[in-house]
Coordinates of C-alpha atoms in Angstrom, one line a residue:
Chain A
X1 CA 103.1 117.3 70.0
X2 CA 99.7 119.0 69.2
X3 CA 98.5 122.7 70.2
X4 CA 96.1 122.3 73.1
X5 CA 93.2 125.0 73.5
X6 CA 90.2 124.5 75.9
X7 CA 87.6 127.0 75.7
X8 CA 86.4 128.8 79.3
X9 CA 83.1 127.8 81.1
X10 CA 81.5 129.6 84.0
X11 CA 83.4 127.2 86.3
X12 CA 86.6 126.6 84.2
X13 CA 89.4 128.5 82.8
X14 CA 90.7 129.1 79.2
X15 CA 93.6 126.5 78.7
X16 CA 95.9 126.9 75.9
X17 CA 99.2 125.0 75.6
X18 CA 101.5 125.3 72.5
X19 CA 104.4 122.9 73.0
X20 CA 106.3 124.3 69.9
X21 CA 106.4 127.8 71.2
X22 CA 106.7 126.6 75.0
X23 CA 103.6 128.8 75.9
X24 CA 101.4 127.6 78.6
X25 CA 98.4 130.0 79.3
X26 CA 95.7 129.6 82.0
X27 CA 93.0 132.3 82.3
X28 CA 89.7 133.1 83.9
X29 CA 88.1 131.1 86.9
X30 CA 88.7 127.8 88.1
X31 CA 85.9 127.1 90.5
X32 CA 84.8 123.3 89.5
X33 CA 83.3 120.9 91.7
X34 CA 85.7 118.0 90.9
X35 CA 89.2 119.7 89.9
X36 CA 91.0 116.7 89.4
X37 CA 89.2 115.8 86.5
X38 CA 89.7 119.1 84.8
X39 CA 93.5 119.3 85.7
X40 CA 94.3 115.8 85.0
X41 CA 94.7 116.3 81.0
X42 CA 97.1 119.2 81.5
X43 CA 99.2 117.6 84.0
X44 CA 99.2 114.7 81.2
X45 CA 100.6 117.1 78.4
X46 CA 103.2 118.7 80.8
X47 CA 104.7 115.2 81.5
X48 CA 105.0 114.6 77.9
X49 CA 106.2 118.2 77.3
X50 CA 108.8 117.3 79.8
X51 CA 110.6 114.9 77.6
X52 CA 111.3 117.3 75.1
X53 CA 110.8 121.2 76.5
X54 CA 111.6 124.4 74.6
X55 CA 114.7 126.4 75.1
X56 CA 112.4 129.0 76.9
X57 CA 108.8 128.0 78.7
X58 CA 106.7 130.9 79.5
X59 CA 103.4 130.3 82.0
X60 CA 101.0 132.7 82.0
X61 CA 98.4 132.5 84.8
X62 CA 95.8 135.0 85.1
X63 CA 93.0 133.7 87.5
X64 CA 90.0 135.7 88.5
X65 CA 88.6 133.4 91.0
X66 CA 89.7 129.7 92.3
X67 CA 88.3 127.5 94.6
X68 CA 90.4 125.7 97.3
X69 CA 89.7 122.1 95.3
X70 CA 91.6 123.8 92.2
X71 CA 94.2 125.2 94.4
X72 CA 95.8 121.9 95.0
X73 CA 95.9 121.2 91.2
X74 CA 97.2 124.6 90.5
X75 CA 100.1 123.3 93.0
X76 CA 100.5 120.1 91.1
X77 CA 100.7 122.0 87.6
X78 CA 103.2 124.4 89.1
X79 CA 105.2 121.2 90.5
X80 CA 105.2 119.5 87.2
X81 CA 106.6 122.6 86.0
X82 CA 109.2 122.5 88.6
X83 CA 110.1 119.2 87.7
X84 CA 110.7 119.8 84.1
X85 CA 112.9 123.2 85.0
X86 CA 114.9 121.2 87.4
X87 CA 115.9 119.1 84.5
X88 CA 117.8 121.9 83.2
X89 CA 116.7 122.0 79.6
X90 CA 114.3 125.2 79.5
X91 CA 114.4 128.6 80.8
X92 CA 111.1 129.1 82.7
X93 CA 109.1 132.0 84.4
X94 CA 105.9 131.8 85.8
X95 CA 103.7 135.0 85.4
X96 CA 101.2 135.4 87.9
X97 CA 98.6 137.9 87.0
X98 CA 96.5 139.7 89.6
X99 CA 93.9 142.6 89.7
X100 CA 95.9 145.4 91.2
X101 CA 93.4 145.8 94.5
X102 CA 93.1 142.0 94.8
X103 CA 95.5 141.3 97.5
X104 CA 94.0 138.1 98.0
X105 CA 95.2 137.0 94.5
X106 CA 98.5 138.5 95.1
X107 CA 99.0 136.9 98.5
X108 CA 97.8 133.3 96.6
X109 CA 100.6 134.0 94.1
X110 CA 103.0 134.6 96.9
X111 CA 102.0 131.3 98.5
X112 CA 102.6 129.2 95.5
X113 CA 106.0 131.3 94.9
X114 CA 107.2 130.2 98.5
X115 CA 106.6 126.5 97.6
X116 CA 107.8 125.8 94.0
X117 CA 111.4 126.7 92.9
X118 CA 110.2 128.0 89.6
X119 CA 111.0 131.8 89.2
X120 CA 107.7 133.7 89.7
X121 CA 106.9 137.2 88.5
X122 CA 103.9 138.6 89.9
X123 CA 102.3 141.5 87.6
X124 CA 99.6 143.7 88.8
X125 CA 97.0 144.8 86.1
X126 CA 94.3 147.1 85.9
X127 CA 90.7 146.4 86.8
X128 CA 88.6 145.3 83.8
Chain B
X1 CA 50.6 122.3 105.8
X2 CA 50.7 124.4 108.7
X3 CA 53.1 126.8 107.8
X4 CA 52.7 130.5 107.7
X5 CA 54.6 132.1 104.7
X6 CA 54.4 135.5 105.9
X7 CA 56.3 134.5 109.0
X8 CA 58.8 133.3 107.1
X9 CA 59.0 136.1 104.6
X10 CA 58.9 138.6 107.9
X11 CA 61.8 136.7 109.6
X12 CA 63.9 136.6 106.2
X13 CA 63.2 140.3 105.6
X14 CA 64.3 141.2 109.0
X15 CA 67.5 139.2 108.8
X16 CA 68.3 141.1 105.4
X17 CA 68.3 137.7 103.5
X18 CA 68.8 138.3 99.7
X19 CA 68.7 134.7 98.8
X20 CA 68.0 131.5 100.2
X21 CA 67.8 128.0 98.9
X22 CA 66.5 124.3 100.7
X23 CA 66.9 121.4 98.9
X24 CA 69.3 118.9 97.0
X25 CA 72.6 120.6 96.4
X26 CA 73.6 119.7 92.9
X27 CA 76.5 121.1 90.6
X28 CA 73.8 122.9 88.3
X29 CA 72.2 124.4 91.2
X30 CA 75.7 126.1 92.4
X31 CA 76.1 127.4 88.9
X32 CA 72.8 129.1 89.3
X33 CA 73.3 130.5 92.7
X34 CA 76.5 131.9 91.8
X35 CA 75.4 133.7 88.8
X36 CA 72.4 135.3 90.4
X37 CA 74.8 136.2 93.6
X38 CA 77.5 137.7 91.0
X39 CA 74.7 139.8 89.3
X40 CA 73.3 141.0 93.0
X41 CA 76.9 141.7 93.9
X42 CA 77.5 143.8 90.8
X43 CA 74.1 145.8 91.3
X44 CA 75.4 146.6 95.0
X45 CA 78.5 148.2 93.2
X46 CA 80.7 146.7 95.6
X47 CA 84.6 147.5 95.4
X48 CA 85.9 144.7 93.4
X49 CA 87.9 143.5 96.5
X50 CA 84.9 142.7 98.4
X51 CA 83.0 141.1 95.8
X52 CA 85.8 138.7 94.9
X53 CA 85.9 137.9 98.7
X54 CA 82.3 137.6 99.0
X55 CA 82.0 135.5 95.9
X56 CA 85.2 133.2 96.9
X57 CA 83.6 132.6 100.5
X58 CA 80.3 131.6 98.7
X59 CA 82.1 129.2 96.4
X60 CA 83.7 127.6 99.3
X61 CA 80.5 127.5 101.5
X62 CA 78.4 125.9 98.6
X63 CA 81.1 123.4 97.7
X64 CA 81.2 122.3 101.3
X65 CA 77.5 121.7 101.1
X66 CA 77.9 119.8 97.7
X67 CA 80.8 117.6 98.9
X68 CA 79.7 116.6 102.5
X69 CA 75.8 116.0 101.8
X70 CA 77.5 112.8 99.9
X71 CA 78.8 111.5 103.2
X72 CA 75.6 110.8 104.7
X73 CA 74.5 107.8 102.8
X74 CA 71.2 108.1 100.4
X75 CA 69.6 105.1 101.1
X76 CA 66.7 104.9 103.2
X77 CA 64.0 107.6 104.0
X78 CA 66.0 109.4 106.7
X79 CA 69.0 109.7 104.8
X80 CA 67.0 111.2 102.0
X81 CA 66.2 114.0 104.1
X82 CA 69.9 114.1 104.9
X83 CA 70.8 114.8 101.6
X84 CA 69.4 118.1 101.5
X85 CA 70.6 121.4 102.8
X86 CA 69.8 125.0 103.5
X87 CA 71.8 128.2 102.3
X88 CA 71.1 131.6 103.1
X89 CA 72.7 135.0 102.2
X90 CA 72.1 138.3 103.8
X91 CA 73.6 141.7 104.1
X92 CA 73.5 144.6 106.7
X93 CA 75.4 147.9 107.4
X94 CA 79.0 146.3 107.9
X95 CA 78.7 142.5 106.8
X96 CA 77.5 140.0 104.3
X97 CA 76.6 136.9 106.2
X98 CA 76.5 133.5 104.7
X99 CA 74.7 130.8 106.6
X100 CA 74.6 127.1 105.5
X101 CA 72.9 124.1 107.3
X102 CA 73.5 120.4 106.6
X103 CA 72.8 116.8 108.1
X104 CA 76.2 115.3 109.3
X105 CA 76.8 112.1 110.9
X106 CA 77.1 112.8 114.8
X107 CA 80.5 110.7 115.2
X108 CA 82.1 113.4 112.9
X109 CA 81.5 116.4 115.2
X110 CA 84.4 116.0 117.4
X111 CA 86.8 116.3 114.5
X112 CA 84.8 119.1 113.0
X113 CA 84.9 121.2 116.2
X114 CA 88.6 120.6 116.8
X115 CA 89.4 121.8 113.3
X116 CA 86.9 125.1 113.7
X117 CA 88.3 125.7 117.2
X118 CA 91.7 125.6 116.0
X119 CA 91.1 127.8 113.0
X120 CA 89.4 130.5 115.3
X121 CA 92.6 130.6 117.5
X122 CA 94.7 131.5 114.6
X123 CA 95.8 134.9 113.8
X124 CA 96.4 135.9 109.9
X125 CA 99.8 134.7 109.8
X126 CA 98.9 131.4 111.6
X127 CA 96.0 130.5 109.1
X128 CA 98.4 131.6 106.0
X129 CA 100.9 128.8 107.4
X130 CA 98.2 126.3 108.1
X131 CA 96.8 126.8 104.5
X132 CA 100.3 126.3 102.8
X133 CA 100.8 123.4 105.0
X134 CA 97.7 121.6 104.0
X135 CA 98.1 122.8 100.4
X136 CA 101.4 121.0 100.1
X137 CA 100.5 118.0 101.9
X138 CA 100.3 115.1 99.3
X139 CA 97.3 113.1 101.6
X140 CA 94.7 116.0 100.2
X141 CA 91.7 114.3 100.0
X142 CA 90.3 113.6 96.5
X143 CA 87.4 115.7 96.7
X144 CA 89.5 118.6 97.3
X145 CA 88.6 119.3 100.7
X146 CA 91.3 118.4 103.2
X147 CA 90.0 121.0 105.5
X148 CA 91.6 123.7 103.0
X149 CA 88.1 125.3 102.5
X150 CA 87.4 126.4 106.2
X151 CA 91.0 127.6 106.4
X152 CA 90.6 129.6 103.3
X153 CA 87.3 131.2 104.5
X154 CA 88.6 132.2 107.8
X155 CA 91.7 133.9 105.9
X156 CA 89.5 135.6 103.5
X157 CA 87.1 136.8 105.9
X158 CA 89.5 137.8 108.9
X159 CA 86.5 136.8 111.0
X160 CA 85.8 133.8 113.6
X161 CA 83.8 130.7 112.0
X162 CA 80.3 130.7 113.8
X163 CA 79.1 127.2 114.1
X164 CA 76.5 125.0 115.9
X165 CA 75.6 121.4 116.1
X166 CA 71.9 120.2 117.1
X167 CA 71.6 116.5 117.8
X168 CA 68.9 114.8 115.8
X169 CA 69.4 111.2 116.9
X170 CA 71.9 108.8 117.6
X171 CA 73.3 108.6 114.1
X172 CA 72.6 112.3 112.6
X173 CA 73.2 115.8 113.7
X174 CA 72.6 119.1 112.0
X175 CA 75.4 121.4 111.3
X176 CA 75.0 125.1 110.8
X177 CA 77.9 127.4 109.8
X178 CA 77.9 131.4 110.1
X179 CA 80.5 133.2 108.1
X180 CA 80.6 137.1 108.2
X181 CA 82.6 139.4 105.5
X182 CA 82.8 142.9 105.9
X183 CA 81.9 145.3 103.1
X184 CA 82.9 148.6 104.8
X185 CA 86.7 148.1 104.6

């Protein structure tokens, strides 16, 4: 599989996916009107990655904003990761970053953590 | 045109409106409005938490308009009018106030009213549970709605959704939504 890197826009996040290192990164804002279209590609890559994952898969999610349309797609991403994790071939942690006073983003991480079985680590970062 | 601009201006000034728009809601327009509002929120030196809350709620309100003007079929003259919407944001000593207005099909009022009344009766924990339930439900709509937007707004603001319907004719009504977000705590 090739490395994938998508540049951020005012409404969509940066995405880095390095299948050789088992590294998946989503960073920035995710507020597109049509989230399904944006996340479709990432879900397809994950599907392929799941056939032959690395021993360790590191997922980094650092969102500044996301809309409710994206929230479902992000859950789909986590569920795809959960599917890979459940097969047992890879150790996986989802790192969920939030600005230290952003209790809404911390709570959003907790919502996902309660739905998917992949281990979550919620990490506070200082405000920019 | 029999329109007194000063009267408009004065009303908006008295209501502390900082930005308003009336017209067709496009993706590019939303991008512009969000950029303008983000700059304004930076200028006001709001706490990061307040800024993010206002911005998030704004995104949901505007995207609700964007997705729902579509439902009113753009065929004849009347529905051309129906594709446009109004949006206003103001700020007083305690609250940001986001107001939106758009045409909806009259027969869609009862389910929408029921949804909003249900949300308005819920406390923080109930809203969180409902949010997770809708999020984790596979029958989520293609547009990403599924009613999650209104639940998210209620959850973030901790305020009741204010709403009103004005019957235009048998087919159409005008739906206005009034959202408040505290900036003092």
